Short mmCIF file of C-alpha atoms in Angstrom, two decimals:
data_model
loop_
_atom_site.label_atom_id
_atom_site.label_comp_id
_atom_site.label_asym_id
_atom_site.label_seq_id
_atom_site.Cartn_x
_atom_site.Cartn_y
_atom_site.Cartn_z
CA UNK A 1 24.47 -43.34 1.49
CA UNK A 2 25.04 -42.78 5.11
CA UNK A 3 24.34 -39.17 4.94
CA UNK A 4 20.63 -40.09 4.29
CA UNK A 5 20.70 -42.16 7.64
CA UNK A 6 22.32 -39.40 9.81
CA UNK A 7 20.31 -37.90 12.56
CA UNK A 8 22.61 -34.87 12.67
CA UNK A 9 20.91 -31.75 11.30
CA UNK A 10 24.05 -30.44 10.18
CA UNK A 11 24.38 -33.11 7.58
CA UNK A 12 22.34 -32.34 4.57
CA UNK A 13 21.31 -34.49 1.72
CA UNK A 14 21.62 -33.29 -1.70
CA UNK A 15 18.86 -31.19 -3.01
CA UNK A 16 17.37 -30.18 0.35
CA UNK A 17 18.67 -26.45 -0.15
CA UNK A 18 17.01 -26.49 -3.64
CA UNK A 19 13.57 -27.37 -2.40
CA UNK A 20 13.74 -24.76 0.29
CA UNK A 21 15.00 -22.07 -2.41
CA UNK A 22 12.06 -23.31 -4.82
CA UNK A 23 9.45 -22.97 -2.12
CA UNK A 24 10.92 -19.43 -1.16
CA UNK A 25 10.87 -18.30 -4.90
CA UNK A 26 7.19 -19.53 -5.18
CA UNK A 27 5.95 -18.12 -1.88
CA UNK A 28 7.65 -14.67 -2.08
CA UNK A 29 5.45 -13.20 -4.70
CA UNK A 30 2.33 -14.89 -3.04
CA UNK A 31 3.22 -13.10 0.19
CA UNK A 32 4.11 -9.76 -1.49
CA UNK A 33 0.66 -9.89 -3.08
CA UNK A 34 -1.13 -10.53 0.13
CA UNK A 35 0.77 -7.67 1.81
CA UNK A 36 -0.26 -5.39 -1.07
CA UNK A 37 -3.96 -6.46 -0.72
CA UNK A 38 -3.87 -5.83 2.91
CA UNK A 39 -2.42 -2.33 2.45
CA UNK A 40 -5.08 -1.68 -0.30
CA UNK A 41 -7.92 -2.75 2.01
CA UNK A 42 -6.45 -0.77 4.89
CA UNK A 43 -6.10 2.24 2.65
CA UNK A 44 -9.69 1.81 1.19
CA UNK A 45 -11.12 1.82 4.77
CA UNK A 46 -9.39 5.05 5.50
CA UNK A 47 -10.70 6.55 2.29
CA UNK A 48 -14.19 5.63 3.21
CA UNK A 49 -13.75 7.28 6.57
CA UNK A 50 -12.57 10.48 4.68
CA UNK A 51 -15.68 10.28 2.38
CA UNK A 52 -17.92 10.57 5.60
CA UNK A 53 -16.20 14.04 6.31
CA UNK A 54 -17.72 17.36 5.21
CA UNK A 55 -16.24 19.56 2.63
CA UNK A 56 -14.72 22.02 5.02
CA UNK A 57 -13.02 19.09 7.12
CA UNK A 58 -11.56 17.78 3.70
CA UNK A 59 -10.45 21.26 2.71
CA UNK A 60 -8.64 21.58 6.21
CA UNK A 61 -6.62 18.40 5.60
CA UNK A 62 -6.00 19.44 1.77
CA UNK A 63 -8.40 17.38 0.02
CA UNK A 64 -11.36 17.71 -2.29
CA UNK A 65 -14.46 15.62 -2.40
CA UNK A 66 -13.85 14.98 -6.08
CA UNK A 67 -10.25 13.56 -4.98
CA UNK A 68 -11.72 11.27 -2.45
CA UNK A 69 -14.42 9.86 -4.61
CA UNK A 70 -12.02 9.32 -7.62
CA UNK A 71 -9.56 7.55 -5.45
CA UNK A 72 -12.41 5.21 -4.34
CA UNK A 73 -13.30 4.68 -8.03
CA UNK A 74 -9.84 3.01 -8.55
CA UNK A 75 -9.64 -0.79 -8.85
CA UNK A 76 -10.07 -2.65 -5.61
CA UNK A 77 -6.29 -3.81 -5.80
CA UNK A 78 -5.23 -0.21 -5.61
CA UNK A 79 -4.63 1.64 -2.45
CA UNK A 80 -6.74 4.84 -2.72
CA UNK A 81 -5.22 6.21 0.48
CA UNK A 82 -1.86 6.31 -1.36
CA UNK A 83 -3.40 8.01 -4.31
CA UNK A 84 -4.72 10.78 -1.90
CA UNK A 85 -1.48 11.27 -0.38
CA UNK A 86 0.21 11.72 -3.70
CA UNK A 87 -2.34 14.12 -4.96
CA UNK A 88 -2.15 16.31 -1.87
CA UNK A 89 1.75 16.26 -1.99
CA UNK A 90 1.51 17.15 -5.85
CA UNK A 91 -0.77 19.98 -4.91
CA UNK A 92 1.54 21.40 -2.08
CA UNK A 93 4.41 21.22 -4.57
CA UNK A 94 2.48 23.18 -7.28
CA UNK A 95 1.57 25.75 -4.87
CA UNK A 96 5.27 26.13 -3.75
CA UNK A 97 6.37 26.54 -7.22
CA UNK A 98 3.75 29.19 -7.88
CA UNK A 99 4.69 31.11 -4.63
CA UNK A 100 1.38 30.37 -3.02
CA UNK A 101 1.71 30.13 0.85
CA UNK A 102 0.78 26.94 2.37
CA UNK A 103 -0.20 26.09 5.92
#
C-alpha cells in the first residue's frame, strides 16, 4: 500500500512494467509499418527520377526503361527502388555466370 504513495521512482507499482511492455508490443509493429512506408515513398521518388532519364542514361547505370516502368507499377506499399537494385544485381550475376564482361 505504501508503495503507491512513494515519490521514489525506483519504487515501482505492480503492473507498471506490464503496461510499458504491452504499449511497446503494440507500437513496434506500427513503427515498423511507418518506416517501411517511408522507405517505399523515398524509393518511389527515386524511381520517378529514373523514369525521366533517357534510355542511354538508363543503360549506363544498368537498367532498362521496362524495368523502371514495371517497378513503378508495383503496389504503393512496395519499394520500387529496392526492386530495381535487385534486378540489376541479378543481371550482373547472370552475366558473370555466362562469362560476359561487366563494367
